[in-house]
PDB file of N, CA, C and O in Angstrom:
ATOM      1  N   MET A 137     298.375  50.582 220.863  1.00 83.00           N
ATOM      2  CA  MET A 137     299.694  51.407 221.891  1.00 83.00           C
ATOM      3  C   MET A 137     299.383  51.063 222.932  1.00 83.00           C
ATOM      4  O   MET A 137     300.160  50.911 224.003  1.00 83.00           O
ATOM      5  N   HIS A 138     297.910  51.412 223.433  1.00 92.00           N
ATOM      6  CA  HIS A 138     297.848  51.441 225.221  1.00 92.00           C
ATOM      7  C   HIS A 138     296.485  50.356 225.364  1.00 92.00           C
ATOM      8  O   HIS A 138     296.020  50.200 226.519  1.00 92.00           O
ATOM      9  N   GLN A 139     296.580  49.478 224.599  1.00 95.00           N
ATOM     10  CA  GLN A 139     295.799  48.494 224.452  1.00 95.00           C
ATOM     11  C   GLN A 139     295.655  47.814 225.825  1.00 95.00           C
ATOM     12  O   GLN A 139     294.590  47.547 226.565  1.00 95.00           O
ATOM     13  N   ASN A 140     297.061  47.389 225.993  1.00 96.00           N
ATOM     14  CA  ASN A 140     296.895  46.450 227.610  1.00 96.00           C
ATOM     15  C   ASN A 140     296.712  47.264 228.418  1.00 96.00           C
ATOM     16  O   ASN A 140     295.914  46.568 229.586  1.00 96.00           O
ATOM     17  N   GLU A 141     297.185  48.478 228.886  1.00 96.00           N
ATOM     18  CA  GLU A 141     296.437  49.350 229.744  1.00 96.00           C
ATOM     19  C   GLU A 141     295.466  49.730 230.218  1.00 96.00           C
ATOM     20  O   GLU A 141     295.222  49.801 230.881  1.00 96.00           O
ATOM     21  N   LEU A 142     294.980  50.100 228.984  1.00 94.00           N
ATOM     22  CA  LEU A 142     293.089  50.273 228.798  1.00 94.00           C
ATOM     23  C   LEU A 142     292.331  48.933 229.133  1.00 94.00           C
ATOM     24  O   LEU A 142     291.301  49.060 230.051  1.00 94.00           O
ATOM     25  N   THR A 143     293.171  47.835 228.732  1.00 93.00           N
ATOM     26  CA  THR A 143     292.017  46.923 229.134  1.00 93.00           C
ATOM     27  C   THR A 143     292.167  46.678 230.915  1.00 93.00           C
ATOM     28  O   THR A 143     291.468  46.216 231.559  1.00 93.00           O
ATOM     29  N   LYS A 144     293.949  46.736 231.530  1.00 95.00           N
ATOM     30  CA  LYS A 144     293.704  46.885 233.128  1.00 95.00           C
ATOM     31  C   LYS A 144     292.695  47.665 233.397  1.00 95.00           C
ATOM     32  O   LYS A 144     291.982  47.333 234.489  1.00 95.00           O
ATOM     33  N   LEU A 145     292.842  48.746 232.754  1.00 94.00           N
ATOM     34  CA  LEU A 145     291.932  49.976 233.343  1.00 94.00           C
ATOM     35  C   LEU A 145     290.543  49.349 233.278  1.00 94.00           C
ATOM     36  O   LEU A 145     289.813  49.693 234.474  1.00 94.00           O
ATOM     37  N   SER A 146     290.467  48.821 232.246  1.00 91.00           N
ATOM     38  CA  SER A 146     288.778  49.050 232.044  1.00 91.00           C
ATOM     39  C   SER A 146     288.501  47.681 233.238  1.00 91.00           C
ATOM     40  O   SER A 146     287.333  47.327 233.730  1.00 91.00           O
ATOM     41  N   ASP A 147     289.140  46.562 233.289  1.00 91.00           N
ATOM     42  CA  ASP A 147     288.907  45.483 234.243  1.00 91.00           C
ATOM     43  C   ASP A 147     288.992  46.385 235.632  1.00 91.00           C
ATOM     44  O   ASP A 147     288.350  45.594 236.858  1.00 91.00           O
ATOM     45  N   GLU A 148     289.736  46.855 235.711  1.00 93.00           N
ATOM     46  CA  GLU A 148     290.070  47.558 237.578  1.00 93.00           C
ATOM     47  C   GLU A 148     288.602  48.351 237.614  1.00 93.00           C
ATOM     48  O   GLU A 148     287.938  47.771 238.721  1.00 93.00           O
ATOM     49  N   VAL A 149     288.277  49.126 236.925  1.00 91.00           N
ATOM     50  CA  VAL A 149     286.982  49.781 237.033  1.00 91.00           C
ATOM     51  C   VAL A 149     285.487  48.597 237.081  1.00 91.00           C
ATOM     52  O   VAL A 149     284.866  48.986 237.524  1.00 91.00           O
ATOM     53  N   TRP A 150     285.421  47.435 236.301  1.00 88.00           N
ATOM     54  CA  TRP A 150     284.573  46.832 236.302  1.00 88.00           C
ATOM     55  C   TRP A 150     284.603  45.863 237.744  1.00 88.00           C
ATOM     56  O   TRP A 150     283.633  45.956 238.229  1.00 88.00           O
ATOM     57  N   ALA A 151     285.986  45.586 238.190  1.00 89.00           N
ATOM     58  CA  ALA A 151     285.935  45.147 239.620  1.00 89.00           C
ATOM     59  C   ALA A 151     285.484  45.637 240.567  1.00 89.00           C
ATOM     60  O   ALA A 151     285.015  45.254 241.888  1.00 89.00           O
ATOM     61  N   TYR A 152     285.254  46.881 240.475  1.00 91.00           N
ATOM     62  CA  TYR A 152     285.172  48.037 241.591  1.00 91.00           C
ATOM     63  C   TYR A 152     283.591  47.756 241.787  1.00 91.00           C
ATOM     64  O   TYR A 152     283.121  48.041 242.695  1.00 91.00           O
ATOM     65  N   ALA A 153     283.075  47.980 240.459  1.00 87.00           N
ATOM     66  CA  ALA A 153     281.176  47.623 240.670  1.00 87.00           C
ATOM     67  C   ALA A 153     280.823  48.872 241.693  1.00 87.00           C
ATOM     68  O   ALA A 153     279.850  48.128 242.514  1.00 87.00           O
ATOM     69  N   GLU A 154     281.036  50.336 241.591  1.00 90.00           N
ATOM     70  CA  GLU A 154     280.324  50.691 242.554  1.00 90.00           C
ATOM     71  C   GLU A 154     278.901  51.237 241.878  1.00 90.00           C
ATOM     72  O   GLU A 154     278.975  51.487 240.867  1.00 90.00           O
ATOM     73  N   SER A 155     277.905  51.814 242.622  1.00 87.00           N
ATOM     74  CA  SER A 155     276.528  51.956 242.395  1.00 87.00           C
ATOM     75  C   SER A 155     276.929  53.476 241.967  1.00 87.00           C
ATOM     76  O   SER A 155     277.563  54.416 242.020  1.00 87.00           O
ATOM     77  N   ALA A 156     275.497  53.958 241.317  1.00 85.00           N
ATOM     78  CA  ALA A 156     275.283  55.010 241.020  1.00 85.00           C
ATOM     79  C   ALA A 156     275.752  56.196 241.987  1.00 85.00           C
ATOM     80  O   ALA A 156     275.626  56.394 243.050  1.00 85.00           O
ATOM     81  N   LEU A 157     276.495  57.449 241.234  1.00 87.00           N
ATOM     82  CA  LEU A 157     276.787  58.300 242.549  1.00 87.00           C
ATOM     83  C   LEU A 157     277.914  57.810 243.439  1.00 87.00           C
ATOM     84  O   LEU A 157     278.363  58.447 244.338  1.00 87.00           O
ATOM     85  N   LYS A 158     278.812  57.112 243.530  1.00 90.00           N
ATOM     86  CA  LYS A 158     279.513  56.488 244.347  1.00 90.00           C
ATOM     87  C   LYS A 158     280.426  55.708 243.644  1.00 90.00           C
ATOM     88  O   LYS A 158     281.148  55.038 244.071  1.00 90.00           O
ATOM     89  N   GLU A 159     281.037  56.262 242.364  1.00 91.00           N
ATOM     90  CA  GLU A 159     281.689  55.353 241.827  1.00 91.00           C
ATOM     91  C   GLU A 159     283.049  56.113 242.262  1.00 91.00           C
ATOM     92  O   GLU A 159     283.874  56.897 241.172  1.00 91.00           O
ATOM     93  N   TYR A 160     283.908  56.599 243.497  1.00 93.00           N
ATOM     94  CA  TYR A 160     284.821  57.115 243.707  1.00 93.00           C
ATOM     95  C   TYR A 160     286.020  56.341 243.739  1.00 93.00           C
ATOM     96  O   TYR A 160     287.009  57.448 242.785  1.00 93.00           O
ATOM     97  N   LYS A 161     286.431  55.064 243.379  1.00 95.00           N
ATOM     98  CA  LYS A 161     287.338  54.424 243.572  1.00 95.00           C
ATOM     99  C   LYS A 161     287.849  54.484 241.344  1.00 95.00           C
ATOM    100  O   LYS A 161     288.678  54.772 241.034  1.00 95.00           O
ATOM    101  N   SER A 162     286.510  54.081 240.810  1.00 93.00           N
ATOM    102  CA  SER A 162     286.659  54.374 239.197  1.00 93.00           C
ATOM    103  C   SER A 162     286.814  55.652 239.105  1.00 93.00           C
ATOM    104  O   SER A 162     287.799  55.652 238.108  1.00 93.00           O
ATOM    105  N   SER A 163     286.163  56.522 239.624  1.00 93.00           N
ATOM    106  CA  SER A 163     286.433  57.958 239.093  1.00 93.00           C
ATOM    107  C   SER A 163     288.164  58.433 239.419  1.00 93.00           C
ATOM    108  O   SER A 163     289.067  58.885 238.661  1.00 93.00           O
ATOM    109  N   LYS A 164     288.484  58.218 240.523  1.00 95.00           N
ATOM    110  CA  LYS A 164     290.074  58.185 241.028  1.00 95.00           C
ATOM    111  C   LYS A 164     290.950  57.402 239.860  1.00 95.00           C
ATOM    112  O   LYS A 164     291.781  58.246 239.371  1.00 95.00           O
ATOM    113  N   ALA A 165     290.707  56.213 239.501  1.00 96.00           N
ATOM    114  CA  ALA A 165     291.652  55.891 238.733  1.00 96.00           C
ATOM    115  C   ALA A 165     291.436  56.099 237.238  1.00 96.00           C
ATOM    116  O   ALA A 165     292.439  56.246 236.338  1.00 96.00           O
ATOM    117  N   LEU A 166     290.390  56.349 236.869  1.00 93.00           N
ATOM    118  CA  LEU A 166     290.175  57.306 235.662  1.00 93.00           C
ATOM    119  C   LEU A 166     291.274  58.584 235.671  1.00 93.00           C
ATOM    120  O   LEU A 166     291.792  58.907 234.472  1.00 93.00           O
ATOM    121  N   ALA A 167     290.861  59.281 236.253  1.00 93.00           N
ATOM    122  CA  ALA A 167     291.519  60.785 236.575  1.00 93.00           C
ATOM    123  C   ALA A 167     292.664  60.351 236.172  1.00 93.00           C
ATOM    124  O   ALA A 167     293.736  60.966 235.973  1.00 93.00           O
ATOM    125  N   ASP A 168     293.489  59.743 237.413  1.00 96.00           N
ATOM    126  CA  ASP A 168     294.988  58.909 237.225  1.00 96.00           C
ATOM    127  C   ASP A 168     295.340  58.853 235.972  1.00 96.00           C
ATOM    128  O   ASP A 168     296.686  59.193 235.783  1.00 96.00           O
ATOM    129  N   TYR A 169     294.730  57.558 235.582  1.00 95.00           N
ATOM    130  CA  TYR A 169     295.102  57.237 233.848  1.00 95.00           C
ATOM    131  C   TYR A 169     295.496  58.661 233.481  1.00 95.00           C
ATOM    132  O   TYR A 169     296.305  58.774 232.503  1.00 95.00           O
ATOM    133  N   ALA A 170     294.281  59.574 233.100  1.00 93.00           N
ATOM    134  CA  ALA A 170     294.539  60.341 232.332  1.00 93.00           C
ATOM    135  C   ALA A 170     295.754  61.190 232.479  1.00 93.00           C
ATOM    136  O   ALA A 170     296.466  62.091 231.604  1.00 93.00           O
ATOM    137  N   GLU A 171     295.813  61.636 234.169  1.00 95.00           N
ATOM    138  CA  GLU A 171     297.278  62.696 234.364  1.00 95.00           C
ATOM    139  C   GLU A 171     298.209  61.783 233.888  1.00 95.00           C
ATOM    140  O   GLU A 171     299.212  62.449 233.427  1.00 95.00           O
ATOM    141  N   ALA A 172     298.312  60.463 233.995  1.00 95.00           N
ATOM    142  CA  ALA A 172     299.475  59.853 233.562  1.00 95.00           C
ATOM    143  C   ALA A 172     299.862  59.953 232.264  1.00 95.00           C
ATOM    144  O   ALA A 172     301.168  59.565 231.469  1.00 95.00           O
ATOM    145  N   GLN A 173     299.020  60.300 231.572  1.00 93.00           N
ATOM    146  CA  GLN A 173     299.109  60.281 230.058  1.00 93.00           C
ATOM    147  C   GLN A 173     299.324  61.983 229.555  1.00 93.00           C
ATOM    148  O   GLN A 173     299.129  62.101 228.365  1.00 93.00           O
ATOM    149  N   GLY A 174     299.624  62.500 230.754  1.00 93.00           N
ATOM    150  CA  GLY A 174     299.779  64.068 230.236  1.00 93.00           C
ATOM    151  C   GLY A 174     298.839  65.177 230.525  1.00 93.00           C
ATOM    152  O   GLY A 174     298.878  66.150 230.046  1.00 93.00           O
ATOM    153  N   PHE A 175     297.490  64.679 230.641  1.00 92.00           N
ATOM    154  CA  PHE A 175     296.358  65.380 230.988  1.00 92.00           C
ATOM    155  C   PHE A 175     296.048  66.236 232.086  1.00 92.00           C
ATOM    156  O   PHE A 175     296.527  66.096 233.086  1.00 92.00           O
ATOM    157  N   ASN A 176     295.878  67.478 231.884  1.00 93.00           N
ATOM    158  CA  ASN A 176     295.906  68.184 232.898  1.00 93.00           C
ATOM    159  C   ASN A 176     293.912  67.760 233.276  1.00 93.00           C
ATOM    160  O   ASN A 176     293.220  68.388 232.889  1.00 93.00           O
ATOM    161  N   VAL A 177     294.032  67.693 234.646  1.00 93.00           N
ATOM    162  CA  VAL A 177     292.847  66.609 235.111  1.00 93.00           C
ATOM    163  C   VAL A 177     292.127  67.555 236.296  1.00 93.00           C
ATOM    164  O   VAL A 177     292.616  68.001 237.339  1.00 93.00           O
ATOM    165  N   ARG A 178     290.906  68.413 235.820  1.00 92.00           N
ATOM    166  CA  ARG A 178     290.650  68.870 236.996  1.00 92.00           C
ATOM    167  C   ARG A 178     289.293  68.125 237.597  1.00 92.00           C
ATOM    168  O   ARG A 178     288.640  67.200 236.691  1.00 92.00           O
ATOM    169  N   ARG A 179     289.306  67.634 239.359  1.00 93.00           N
ATOM    170  CA  ARG A 179     288.611  67.004 239.772  1.00 93.00           C
ATOM    171  C   ARG A 179     287.298  67.833 240.556  1.00 93.00           C
ATOM    172  O   ARG A 179     287.777  68.562 240.663  1.00 93.00           O
ATOM    173  N   GLY A 180     286.331  67.015 240.745  1.00 91.00           N
ATOM    174  CA  GLY A 180     285.221  67.486 241.526  1.00 91.00           C
ATOM    175  C   GLY A 180     284.762  69.036 240.633  1.00 91.00           C
ATOM    176  O   GLY A 180     284.401  69.845 241.532  1.00 91.00           O
ATOM    177  N   VAL A 181     284.369  68.801 239.261  1.00 89.00           N
ATOM    178  CA  VAL A 181     284.028  70.072 238.493  1.00 89.00           C
ATOM    179  C   VAL A 181     282.401  70.146 239.014  1.00 89.00           C
ATOM    180  O   VAL A 181     281.730  69.389 239.291  1.00 89.00           O
ATOM    181  N   SER A 182     281.927  71.347 238.958  1.00 88.00           N
ATOM    182  CA  SER A 182     280.836  71.578 239.718  1.00 88.00           C
ATOM    183  C   SER A 182     280.002  71.065 240.465  1.00 88.00           C
ATOM    184  O   SER A 182     278.970  71.401 240.824  1.00 88.00           O
ATOM    185  N   GLY A 183     280.792  70.962 241.802  1.00 89.00           N
ATOM    186  CA  GLY A 183     280.565  70.733 242.909  1.00 89.00           C
ATOM    187  C   GLY A 183     280.021  69.048 242.933  1.00 89.00           C
ATOM    188  O   GLY A 183     279.652  68.700 243.971  1.00 89.00           O
ATOM    189  N   MET A 184     280.661  68.530 241.963  1.00 89.00           N
ATOM    190  CA  MET A 184     280.033  66.708 242.050  1.00 89.00           C
ATOM    191  C   MET A 184     281.777  66.092 241.971  1.00 89.00           C
ATOM    192  O   MET A 184     282.135  66.193 240.980  1.00 89.00           O
ATOM    193  N   PRO A 185     281.916  65.772 242.862  1.00 89.00           N
ATOM    194  CA  PRO A 185     282.621  65.106 243.412  1.00 89.00           C
ATOM    195  C   PRO A 185     283.655  64.200 242.356  1.00 89.00           C
ATOM    196  O   PRO A 185     284.811  63.389 241.786  1.00 89.00           O
ATOM    197  N   LEU A 186     282.495  63.335 241.715  1.00 89.00           N
ATOM    198  CA  LEU A 186     282.896  62.397 240.283  1.00 89.00           C
ATOM    199  C   LEU A 186     283.067  62.692 239.358  1.00 89.00           C
ATOM    200  O   LEU A 186     283.914  62.194 238.306  1.00 89.00           O
ATOM    201  N   LEU A 187     282.791  64.235 238.852  1.00 88.00           N
ATOM    202  CA  LEU A 187     282.850  64.823 237.551  1.00 88.00           C
ATOM    203  C   LEU A 187     284.219  64.827 237.491  1.00 88.00           C
ATOM    204  O   LEU A 187     284.894  65.631 238.388  1.00 88.00           O
ATOM    205  N   LEU A 188     285.112  64.695 236.338  1.00 87.00           N
ATOM    206  CA  LEU A 188     286.469  65.031 236.273  1.00 87.00           C
ATOM    207  C   LEU A 188     286.558  65.684 234.631  1.00 87.00           C
ATOM    208  O   LEU A 188     285.899  65.054 233.395  1.00 87.00           O
ATOM    209  N   LEU A 189     287.313  66.727 234.006  1.00 88.00           N
ATOM    210  CA  LEU A 189     287.540  67.475 233.168  1.00 88.00           C
ATOM    211  C   LEU A 189     288.908  67.166 232.737  1.00 88.00           C
ATOM    212  O   LEU A 189     289.855  68.201 233.150  1.00 88.00           O
ATOM    213  N   PRO A 190     289.692  65.982 232.064  1.00 88.00           N
ATOM    214  CA  PRO A 190     290.756  66.009 231.520  1.00 88.00           C
ATOM    215  C   PRO A 190     290.813  67.127 230.369  1.00 88.00           C
ATOM    216  O   PRO A 190     290.153  67.210 229.428  1.00 88.00           O
ATOM    217  N   ASN A 191     292.091  67.869 230.594  1.00 90.00           N
ATOM    218  CA  ASN A 191     292.093  68.808 228.900  1.00 90.00           C
ATOM    219  C   ASN A 191     293.519  68.643 228.525  1.00 90.00           C
ATOM    220  O   ASN A 191     294.520  68.319 229.615  1.00 90.00           O
ATOM    221  N   SER A 192     293.489  68.877 227.236  1.00 88.00           N
ATOM    222  CA  SER A 192     295.160  68.510 226.961  1.00 88.00           C
ATOM    223  C   SER A 192     295.313  69.729 225.706  1.00 88.00           C
ATOM    224  O   SER A 192     293.921  69.561 224.414  1.00 88.00           O
ATOM    225  N   GLY A 193     296.319  70.870 225.231  1.00 87.00           N
ATOM    226  CA  GLY A 193     296.194  71.373 224.295  1.00 87.00           C
ATOM    227  C   GLY A 193     295.097  72.440 224.266  1.00 87.00           C
ATOM    228  O   GLY A 193     294.799  72.894 225.444  1.00 87.00           O
ATOM    229  N   SER A 194     295.391  73.172 223.264  1.00 88.00           N
ATOM    230  CA  SER A 194     294.085  74.351 223.332  1.00 88.00           C
ATOM    231  C   SER A 194     293.607  74.688 221.848  1.00 88.00           C
ATOM    232  O   SER A 194     293.935  73.548 220.839  1.00 88.00           O
ATOM    233  N   GLY A 195     293.139  75.302 221.409  1.00 87.00           N
ATOM    234  CA  GLY A 195     292.311  75.589 220.370  1.00 87.00           C
ATOM    235  C   GLY A 195     290.888  74.509 219.814  1.00 87.00           C
ATOM    236  O   GLY A 195     290.724  73.845 221.094  1.00 87.00           O
ATOM    237  N   LYS A 196     290.917  74.037 218.539  1.00 87.00           N
ATOM    238  CA  LYS A 196     290.030  73.207 218.025  1.00 87.00           C
ATOM    239  C   LYS A 196     290.597  72.363 217.545  1.00 87.00           C
ATOM    240  O   LYS A 196     291.671  72.400 216.637  1.00 87.00           O
ATOM    241  N   PRO A 197     289.988  70.988 217.060  1.00 84.00           N
ATOM    242  CA  PRO A 197     288.669  70.518 218.198  1.00 84.00           C
ATOM    243  C   PRO A 197     288.741  69.833 219.261  1.00 84.00           C
ATOM    244  O   PRO A 197     289.970  69.781 219.483  1.00 84.00           O
ATOM    245  N   TYR A 198     287.450  70.144 220.012  1.00 79.00           N
ATOM    246  CA  TYR A 198     287.548  69.648 221.091  1.00 79.00           C
ATOM    247  C   TYR A 198     286.363  68.985 221.348  1.00 79.00           C
ATOM    248  O   TYR A 198     285.444  68.766 220.315  1.00 79.00           O
ATOM    249  N   PHE A 199     286.393  67.920 222.143  1.00 77.00           N
ATOM    250  CA  PHE A 199     285.637  66.673 222.505  1.00 77.00           C
ATOM    251  C   PHE A 199     285.366  66.745 223.627  1.00 77.00           C
ATOM    252  O   PHE A 199     286.339  66.613 224.324  1.00 77.00           O
ATOM    253  N   GLY A 200     284.358  65.850 224.205  1.00 78.00           N
ATOM    254  CA  GLY A 200     283.973  65.506 225.472  1.00 78.00           C
ATOM    255  C   GLY A 200     283.164  63.827 225.468  1.00 78.00           C
ATOM    256  O   GLY A 200     283.163  63.514 224.538  1.00 78.00           O
ATOM    257  N   ILE A 201     283.716  63.181 226.537  1.00 76.00           N
ATOM    258  CA  ILE A 201     283.633  61.948 226.701  1.00 76.00           C
ATOM    259  C   ILE A 201     282.450  61.426 228.162  1.00 76.00           C
ATOM    260  O   ILE A 201     283.414  62.191 229.288  1.00 76.00           O
ATOM    261  N   MET A 202     281.125  61.187 227.865  1.00 79.00           N
ATOM    262  CA  MET A 202     280.608  61.030 229.071  1.00 79.00           C
ATOM    263  C   MET A 202     280.434  59.387 229.606  1.00 79.00           C
ATOM    264  O   MET A 202     280.551  58.381 228.640  1.00 79.00           O
ATOM    265  N   GLY A 203     281.151  58.908 230.310  1.00 78.00           N
ATOM    266  CA  GLY A 203     280.996  57.585 231.094  1.00 78.00           C
ATOM    267  C   GLY A 203     280.027  57.415 231.740  1.00 78.00           C
ATOM    268  O   GLY A 203     280.182  58.008 232.633  1.00 78.00           O
ATOM    269  N   GLU A 204     279.417  56.189 231.465  1.00 77.00           N
ATOM    270  CA  GLU A 204     278.438  55.845 232.617  1.00 77.00           C
ATOM    271  C   GLU A 204     278.763  54.291 233.171  1.00 77.00           C
ATOM    272  O   GLU A 204     278.934  53.452 232.193  1.00 77.00           O
ATOM    273  N   PHE A 205     279.174  54.211 234.054  1.00 74.00           N
ATOM    274  CA  PHE A 205     279.480  52.734 234.525  1.00 74.00           C
ATOM    275  C   PHE A 205     279.547  52.202 235.776  1.00 74.00           C
ATOM    276  O   PHE A 205     280.357  51.934 236.047  1.00 74.00           O
ATOM    277  N   ASP A 206     278.153  52.543 236.186  1.00 76.00           N
ATOM    278  CA  ASP A 206     277.828  52.359 237.446  1.00 76.00           C
ATOM    279  C   ASP A 206     277.374  50.913 237.476  1.00 76.00           C
ATOM    280  O   ASP A 206     276.560  50.430 236.402  1.00 76.00           O
ATOM    281  N   ALA A 207     277.348  50.131 238.485  1.00 79.00           N
ATOM    282  CA  ALA A 207     277.158  48.616 238.396  1.00 79.00           C
ATOM    283  C   ALA A 207     275.595  48.751 239.134  1.00 79.00           C
ATOM    284  O   ALA A 207     275.126  49.466 239.491  1.00 79.00           O
ATOM    285  N   LEU A 208     274.588  48.519 238.530  1.00 76.00           N
ATOM    286  CA  LEU A 208     272.968  48.342 238.447  1.00 76.00           C
ATOM    287  C   LEU A 208     272.959  47.470 239.419  1.00 76.00           C
ATOM    288  O   LEU A 208     273.049  46.272 239.110  1.00 76.00           O
ATOM    289  N   PRO A 209     272.546  47.497 240.262  1.00 72.00           N
ATOM    290  CA  PRO A 209     271.670  46.427 240.970  1.00 72.00           C
ATOM    291  C   PRO A 209     270.692  45.460 240.671  1.00 72.00           C
ATOM    292  O   PRO A 209     270.101  45.859 240.242  1.00 72.00           O
ATOM    293  N   GLY A 210     270.867  43.992 240.940  1.00 70.00           N
ATOM    294  CA  GLY A 210     270.160  43.317 240.591  1.00 70.00           C
ATOM    295  C   GLY A 210     270.453  42.549 238.823  1.00 70.00           C
ATOM    296  O   GLY A 210     269.720  41.980 238.553  1.00 70.00           O
ATOM    297  N   ILE A 211     271.574  42.972 238.617  1.00 71.00           N
ATOM    298  CA  ILE A 211     272.344  42.566 236.945  1.00 71.00           C
ATOM    299  C   ILE A 211     273.131  42.355 237.232  1.00 71.00           C
ATOM    300  O   ILE A 211     274.206  42.574 237.811  1.00 71.00           O
ATOM    301  N   SER A 212     273.238  40.670 236.373  1.00 67.00           N
ATOM    302  CA  SER A 212     274.639  40.232 236.646  1.00 67.00           C
ATOM    303  C   SER A 212     275.952  41.077 236.264  1.00 67.00           C
ATOM    304  O   SER A 212     275.875  41.687 235.127  1.00 67.00           O
ATOM    305  N   GLN A 213     277.089  41.100 237.004  1.00 65.00           N
ATOM    306  CA  GLN A 213     277.951  42.006 236.906  1.00 65.00           C
ATOM    307  C   GLN A 213     279.161  41.013 236.305  1.00 65.00           C
ATOM    308  O   GLN A 213     280.296  40.975 236.016  1.00 65.00           O
ATOM    309  N   LYS A 214     278.726  39.484 235.592  1.00 71.00           N
ATOM    310  CA  LYS A 214     279.552  38.841 235.103  1.00 71.00           C
ATOM    311  C   LYS A 214     280.057  39.262 233.662  1.00 71.00           C
ATOM    312  O   LYS A 214     279.789  39.869 232.723  1.00 71.00           O
ATOM    313  N   ALA A 215     281.573  39.026 233.404  1.00 70.00           N
ATOM    314  CA  ALA A 215     281.985  39.379 232.124  1.00 70.00           C
ATOM    315  C   ALA A 215     281.928  38.468 231.182  1.00 70.00           C
ATOM    316  O   ALA A 215     282.815  38.069 230.655  1.00 70.00           O
ATOM    317  N   GLN A 216     280.994  38.483 230.430  1.00 70.00           N
ATOM    318  CA  GLN A 216     280.504  37.894 229.108  1.00 70.00           C
ATOM    319  C   GLN A 216     279.673  38.473 228.221  1.00 70.00           C
ATOM    320  O   GLN A 216     278.817  39.836 228.925  1.00 70.00           O
ATOM    321  N   PRO A 217     279.721  37.675 227.027  1.00 71.00           N
ATOM    322  CA  PRO A 217     278.587  38.400 226.137  1.00 71.00           C
ATOM    323  C   PRO A 217     277.190  38.444 226.319  1.00 71.00           C
ATOM    324  O   PRO A 217     276.481  39.315 225.370  1.00 71.00           O
ATOM    325  N   THR A 218     276.646  37.822 227.128  1.00 74.00           N
ATOM    326  CA  THR A 218     275.212  37.257 227.134  1.00 74.00           C
ATOM    327  C   THR A 218     274.491  37.765 228.422  1.00 74.00           C
ATOM    328  O   THR A 218     274.825  38.002 229.477  1.00 74.00           O
ATOM    329  N   LYS A 219     273.223  38.124 228.326  1.00 68.00           N
ATOM    330  CA  LYS A 219     272.397  38.255 229.696  1.00 68.00           C
ATOM    331  C   LYS A 219     272.599  37.111 230.620  1.00 68.00           C
ATOM    332  O   LYS A 219     272.084  35.740 230.048  1.00 68.00           O
ATOM    333  N   ASN A 220     272.917  37.344 231.806  1.00 66.00           N
ATOM    334  CA  ASN A 220     272.475  36.715 232.819  1.00 66.00           C
ATOM    335  C   ASN A 220     272.036  37.113 234.107  1.00 66.00           C
ATOM    336  O   ASN A 220     272.915  37.839 234.660  1.00 66.00           O
ATOM    337  N   LEU A 221     270.983  36.798 234.576  1.00 60.00           N
ATOM    338  CA  LEU A 221     270.358  37.466 235.722  1.00 60.00           C
ATOM    339  C   LEU A 221     270.629  36.275 236.450  1.00 60.00           C
ATOM    340  O   LEU A 221     270.599  35.459 236.621  1.00 60.00           O
TER     341      LEU A 221
END
Protein backbone atom coordinates (compact mmCIF):
# COMPACT_ATOMS: atom_id res chain seq x y z
CA MET A 1 0.00 0.00 0.00
CA HIS A 2 2.84 2.41 0.84
CA GLN A 3 5.55 0.65 -1.14
CA ASN A 4 6.15 3.39 -3.71
CA GLU A 5 6.29 6.25 -1.22
CA LEU A 6 8.51 4.28 1.19
CA THR A 7 10.87 3.40 -1.66
CA LYS A 8 11.02 7.08 -2.58
CA LEU A 9 11.70 8.01 1.07
CA SER A 10 14.42 5.36 1.30
CA ASP A 11 16.06 6.66 -1.87
CA GLU A 12 15.83 10.23 -0.56
CA VAL A 13 17.58 9.32 2.72
CA TRP A 14 20.19 7.29 0.79
CA ALA A 15 20.92 10.26 -1.48
CA TYR A 16 21.54 12.58 1.49
CA ALA A 17 24.43 10.34 2.65
CA GLU A 18 24.82 12.32 5.89
CA SER A 19 27.56 11.24 8.26
CA ALA A 20 27.10 10.28 11.91
CA LEU A 21 25.20 12.75 14.09
CA LYS A 22 24.66 15.04 11.10
CA GLU A 23 21.58 13.32 9.63
CA TYR A 24 19.46 16.48 9.77
CA LYS A 25 17.84 16.15 6.33
CA SER A 26 17.23 12.42 6.83
CA SER A 27 15.70 12.90 10.28
CA LYS A 28 13.43 15.66 8.99
CA ALA A 29 12.34 13.56 6.00
CA LEU A 30 11.46 10.61 8.26
CA ALA A 31 9.64 12.79 10.81
CA ASP A 32 7.71 14.62 8.08
CA TYR A 33 6.66 11.29 6.55
CA ALA A 34 5.49 9.94 9.92
CA GLU A 35 3.46 13.12 10.51
CA ALA A 36 1.91 12.83 7.05
CA GLN A 37 0.80 9.30 8.04
CA GLY A 38 -1.01 10.64 11.13
CA PHE A 39 1.66 10.12 13.79
CA ASN A 40 2.26 12.69 16.49
CA VAL A 41 6.03 13.24 16.25
CA ARG A 42 8.18 14.63 19.05
CA ARG A 43 11.45 15.93 17.61
CA GLY A 44 14.68 16.62 19.47
CA VAL A 45 13.87 14.25 22.33
CA SER A 46 16.26 14.18 25.32
CA GLY A 47 18.25 17.09 23.93
CA MET A 48 19.25 15.12 20.84
CA PRO A 49 18.21 17.14 17.78
CA LEU A 50 18.06 14.09 15.52
CA LEU A 51 16.01 11.87 17.84
CA LEU A 52 12.32 11.61 17.00
CA LEU A 53 9.46 9.74 18.64
CA PRO A 54 6.45 9.05 16.43
CA ASN A 55 3.37 8.13 18.46
CA SER A 56 -0.04 6.92 17.48
CA GLY A 57 -2.87 5.58 19.59
CA SER A 58 -2.61 4.49 23.20
CA GLY A 59 -2.28 1.37 25.29
CA LYS A 60 -0.44 -1.77 24.31
CA PRO A 61 1.26 -3.20 22.38
CA TYR A 62 3.90 -0.58 21.70
CA PHE A 63 7.19 -0.85 19.92
CA GLY A 64 10.14 1.23 18.82
CA ILE A 65 12.41 1.22 15.82
CA MET A 66 16.02 2.29 15.94
CA GLY A 67 17.30 3.42 12.58
CA GLU A 68 21.01 3.52 11.87
CA PHE A 69 21.48 5.17 8.52
CA ASP A 70 24.54 7.38 8.63
CA ALA A 71 26.91 7.33 5.68
CA LEU A 72 30.24 5.90 6.69
CA PRO A 73 33.36 7.58 5.29
CA GLY A 74 35.45 5.38 3.02
CA ILE A 75 32.64 2.97 2.20
CA SER A 76 30.96 2.95 -1.18
CA GLN A 77 27.42 4.35 -1.18
CA LYS A 78 26.55 2.76 -4.51
CA ALA A 79 23.07 1.22 -4.50
CA GLN A 80 24.13 -2.32 -5.33
CA PRO A 81 23.92 -5.67 -3.52
CA THR A 82 27.68 -6.38 -3.53
CA LYS A 83 30.56 -4.77 -1.64
CA ASN A 84 32.52 -2.26 -3.68
CA LEU A 85 35.33 -0.19 -2.19
